[in-house]
Structures are given as C-alpha cells and as structure tokens.
Amino acid sequence: MSERPLNVLCVIGSSAASSATHAVIGHIAQGLSTLGDDVDVFDPNEESLPLFNPQSSYSLPGFVSLKKRVERADAYVFGTPDYHGSVSSTLKNFLDHFWHEFAGKLFAQVVCSHEKGLTVIDQLRTVARQCYAWSLPYGISFSSPGDVKEGKIIEALDRRIEMLVHDLHVYGTVLRRQREIDLAGTFPTFLAAARHAKKPTILKTG
C-alpha cells in the first residue's frame, strides 16, 4: 500500500506581487507536487492576514480556516527576503499567529539575500526550536537578479531546489510517521503533551 501524500504548506513571506521569493517558492511547490505531495501555498498578496494581536486575531474572519491549514500540514517551506539580516515582517506576522501547530513537524528555510541569508536561516531554525519543530540542516539562499532573472531560475539554483524538494519529501514523511506513533503511544516523548489537548502545554526550558 502506498503512503498517503505528504501535506506541505509553503508560505511566501514577501508582499511584492512579482518577487523572486514568489518565483522560487512556486518552483519548490511544483517540485513537491511532482513527487506526489499535497501542496498548499499561502500568498499574502492573495490572502489578507492583519497584524497579529493576541486579543483579537484568533477571532478574526479567516483565522480558523488558516489555522486548519497550518494544523493539516506535515512540513513547511518558509520563503522570505533578507531584510537587515532578519526575516520579513510579512513572514514574522504569519509565524506570530501560531505555535503549537508546528510541534513535531519539519521546517525548510528559503531566503532571498545578497549576503547568503545565514542570519535569516538561523532565525528560522530558532523559531523551529522554540516551537518544538524540526528543521532541515541547511537552507537555500539565492539572489535576484543573480539567481532569478525575470522569474526564471538559473540551473545552479534549480539543482539546490531539487535537493531541498527531495529532502523535505523524504524526511517530512519519516517525521510524520514518527509523530503519529508518538501521539498514539504512551511513551513520554516531547509530544506527549499534545496527545489529549487541542492546545498542548509544552514547557519551555531555561
């Protein structure tokens, strides 16, 4: 029996409608779909997500449906431009809306940067750690127009994307399988708190 498709949510962290980030995330989404994954793309240009406010955001129209999409995902691809060595405000706003939904799942980091995007990739790894998620041991960094010219991706970047797509598919599937085992079992794994709670209380270590 073949395994069911991996659910991947790709998040575009750029508010520019025709950005290089859009082009690369779209290429990644296409590659994942080719492998048989079920791919969902969140595009802030198509879907409004107001600035996060803990007192009101959870009751705004559209939040419940977005939360379901985040919960359904087994893995995430986060694409962002490098702004002052940090993630974009667009992506940060998306991340601020969620926490427990990420636990036990896989993050992939994709950064448009003229300086390799290392600090941005590290920040997204920190987000993964703080949310009890896993992270690929590398990220993809690219520049525009160096690697993406008028929406076209050069061959060297395409090879790196192919590697990320393969690894996300393989390790996302492995981690999903183990996550389901942990949630269904009784062993005291770090996911134990999520077994019987819609919003698990996972204690942060000092």
Coordinates of C-alpha atoms in Angstrom, one line a residue:
M1 CA 0.0 0.0 0.0
S2 CA 1.4 3.4 -1.0
E3 CA 1.8 6.0 1.7
R4 CA -0.6 8.9 1.7
P5 CA 0.7 12.2 0.3
L6 CA 2.8 14.5 2.5
N7 CA 0.9 17.7 3.3
V8 CA 3.2 20.7 2.8
L9 CA 2.4 24.3 3.4
C10 CA 4.5 26.8 1.5
V11 CA 4.5 30.4 3.0
I12 CA 5.5 33.3 0.8
G13 CA 7.0 36.0 3.1
S14 CA 7.0 38.7 0.5
S15 CA 4.4 41.4 0.0
A16 CA 5.8 42.2 -3.5
A17 CA 3.5 40.6 -6.0
S18 CA 6.2 39.5 -8.5
S19 CA 9.1 38.9 -6.2
A20 CA 11.9 36.4 -6.7
T21 CA 10.7 34.8 -3.5
H22 CA 7.3 34.1 -5.2
A23 CA 9.1 32.5 -8.2
V24 CA 11.3 30.2 -6.0
I25 CA 8.5 29.2 -3.7
G26 CA 6.3 28.4 -6.8
H27 CA 9.1 26.3 -8.2
I28 CA 9.5 24.4 -5.0
A29 CA 5.8 23.9 -4.8
Q30 CA 5.7 22.5 -8.3
G31 CA 8.6 20.1 -7.5
L32 CA 6.8 18.8 -4.4
S33 CA 3.6 18.3 -6.3
T34 CA 5.6 16.3 -8.9
L35 CA 6.7 13.9 -6.1
G36 CA 3.0 13.4 -5.2
D37 CA 2.9 15.7 -2.2
D38 CA -0.3 17.7 -1.4
V39 CA 1.0 21.3 -1.6
D40 CA -0.8 24.4 -0.2
V41 CA 0.6 27.9 -0.8
F42 CA -0.1 30.9 1.5
D43 CA 0.4 34.1 -0.5
P44 CA -0.1 37.3 1.4
N45 CA -1.0 39.1 -1.8
E46 CA -4.0 36.8 -2.2
E47 CA -5.0 36.3 1.4
S48 CA -5.1 39.1 3.9
L49 CA -3.6 38.5 7.3
P50 CA -3.8 41.5 9.7
L51 CA -1.0 42.3 12.0
F52 CA -1.1 39.9 14.9
N53 CA -2.9 41.0 18.0
P54 CA -3.3 38.3 20.7
Q55 CA -6.5 39.9 21.9
S56 CA -8.3 39.9 18.6
S57 CA -6.5 37.9 15.9
Y58 CA -7.9 34.5 16.9
S59 CA -11.5 35.7 16.4
L60 CA -11.0 37.4 13.0
P61 CA -12.7 36.1 9.9
G62 CA -10.4 33.6 8.1
F63 CA -8.2 32.7 11.0
V64 CA -9.9 29.4 11.8
S65 CA -9.6 28.2 8.2
L66 CA -5.9 29.3 8.1
K67 CA -5.3 27.5 11.4
K68 CA -6.7 24.3 10.0
R69 CA -4.4 24.5 7.0
V70 CA -1.4 25.0 9.3
E71 CA -2.5 22.1 11.5
R72 CA -3.0 19.8 8.5
A73 CA 0.5 20.4 7.2
D74 CA 3.2 17.9 7.9
A75 CA 6.0 20.2 6.8
Y76 CA 6.5 23.9 6.0
V77 CA 8.5 25.8 3.5
F78 CA 9.2 29.4 4.6
G79 CA 10.3 31.8 2.0
T80 CA 11.5 35.3 2.9
P81 CA 13.6 38.2 1.6
D82 CA 16.6 39.1 3.8
Y83 CA 15.7 42.5 5.5
H84 CA 18.5 43.9 7.6
G85 CA 19.7 40.3 8.4
S86 CA 16.3 39.3 9.5
V87 CA 13.0 37.7 8.2
S88 CA 10.5 40.0 6.6
S89 CA 7.7 41.5 8.7
T90 CA 5.3 39.6 6.4
L91 CA 6.7 36.2 7.4
K92 CA 7.1 37.2 11.0
N93 CA 3.5 38.2 11.2
F94 CA 2.4 34.8 9.9
L95 CA 4.6 33.0 12.4
D96 CA 3.3 35.1 15.3
H97 CA -0.2 33.6 14.8
F98 CA 0.9 30.0 15.5
W99 CA 3.0 27.9 17.9
H100 CA 1.6 24.5 19.0
E101 CA 0.6 23.8 15.4
F102 CA 4.3 23.5 14.4
A103 CA 5.3 20.9 17.1
G104 CA 7.0 17.8 15.7
K105 CA 6.9 18.9 12.1
L106 CA 9.6 19.9 9.6
F107 CA 10.8 23.4 8.6
A108 CA 12.6 24.3 5.4
Q109 CA 14.2 27.8 5.0
V110 CA 14.4 29.7 1.7
V111 CA 15.9 33.2 1.7
C112 CA 16.4 35.8 -1.0
S113 CA 19.6 37.6 0.0
H114 CA 22.7 39.2 -1.3
E115 CA 24.6 38.1 1.8
K116 CA 23.9 34.4 1.9
G117 CA 21.0 34.8 4.3
L118 CA 22.8 33.0 7.1
T119 CA 21.3 35.0 10.0
V120 CA 17.8 34.7 8.5
I121 CA 18.2 30.9 8.2
D122 CA 19.4 30.8 11.8
Q123 CA 16.4 32.8 13.0
L124 CA 14.0 30.4 11.3
R125 CA 15.8 27.5 12.9
T126 CA 15.4 29.3 16.3
V127 CA 11.6 29.6 15.6
A128 CA 11.6 25.8 14.8
R129 CA 13.4 25.0 18.1
Q130 CA 11.1 27.3 20.2
C131 CA 8.0 25.7 18.7
Y132 CA 9.4 22.1 19.2
A133 CA 9.6 21.6 15.4
W134 CA 12.4 20.0 13.3
S135 CA 14.5 21.9 10.7
L136 CA 16.4 20.8 7.7
P137 CA 20.2 21.1 8.4
Y138 CA 20.6 23.6 5.6
G139 CA 18.6 26.3 3.9
I140 CA 18.5 27.7 0.4
S141 CA 19.8 31.2 -0.3
F142 CA 19.6 32.9 -3.6
S143 CA 19.9 36.4 -5.0
S144 CA 18.0 38.5 -7.6
P145 CA 18.8 39.1 -10.4
G146 CA 21.8 36.8 -9.9
D147 CA 19.9 33.5 -9.5
V148 CA 16.4 34.6 -10.5
K149 CA 16.1 36.7 -13.7
E150 CA 12.6 37.9 -14.7
G151 CA 11.1 35.0 -12.9
K152 CA 13.4 32.4 -14.5
I153 CA 15.6 30.3 -12.2
I154 CA 19.2 29.5 -13.2
E155 CA 20.5 26.0 -13.4
A156 CA 22.7 26.1 -10.2
L157 CA 19.7 27.3 -8.1
D158 CA 17.5 24.7 -9.7
R159 CA 19.8 21.9 -8.6
R160 CA 19.7 23.2 -5.0
I161 CA 15.9 23.4 -5.1
E162 CA 15.8 19.8 -6.4
M163 CA 17.8 18.7 -3.3
L164 CA 15.6 20.6 -0.9
V165 CA 12.4 19.2 -2.5
H166 CA 13.8 15.7 -2.3
D167 CA 15.0 16.0 1.4
L168 CA 11.8 17.7 2.5
H169 CA 9.7 15.0 0.9
V170 CA 11.8 12.1 2.4
Y171 CA 12.4 13.5 5.9
G172 CA 9.0 15.1 6.2
T173 CA 7.4 11.7 5.6
V174 CA 9.7 10.0 8.1
L175 CA 9.0 12.6 10.8
R176 CA 5.2 12.5 10.1
R177 CA 5.3 8.7 10.7
Q178 CA 7.1 9.0 14.0
R179 CA 5.0 12.0 15.1
E180 CA 1.9 9.8 14.6
I181 CA 3.4 7.0 16.5
D182 CA 4.4 9.3 19.4
L183 CA 0.9 10.9 19.5
A184 CA -0.8 7.5 19.5
G185 CA 1.6 5.9 22.1
T186 CA 2.2 6.2 25.8
F187 CA 6.0 6.8 25.9
P188 CA 6.9 10.2 27.4
T189 CA 8.2 11.8 24.3
F190 CA 8.2 15.6 23.8
L191 CA 4.9 15.3 22.0
A192 CA 3.2 13.6 25.0
A193 CA 1.5 16.9 26.0
A194 CA -0.2 17.1 22.6
R195 CA -2.0 13.7 22.9
H196 CA -5.2 14.8 24.6
A197 CA -5.1 18.6 24.2
K198 CA -6.1 20.9 21.4
K199 CA -3.6 23.4 22.7
P200 CA -0.9 21.4 24.4
T201 CA 1.1 22.9 27.2
I202 CA 4.8 22.3 26.3
L203 CA 7.1 23.7 28.9
K204 CA 10.0 25.8 27.7
T205 CA 13.4 25.0 29.2
G206 CA 15.5 27.7 30.7

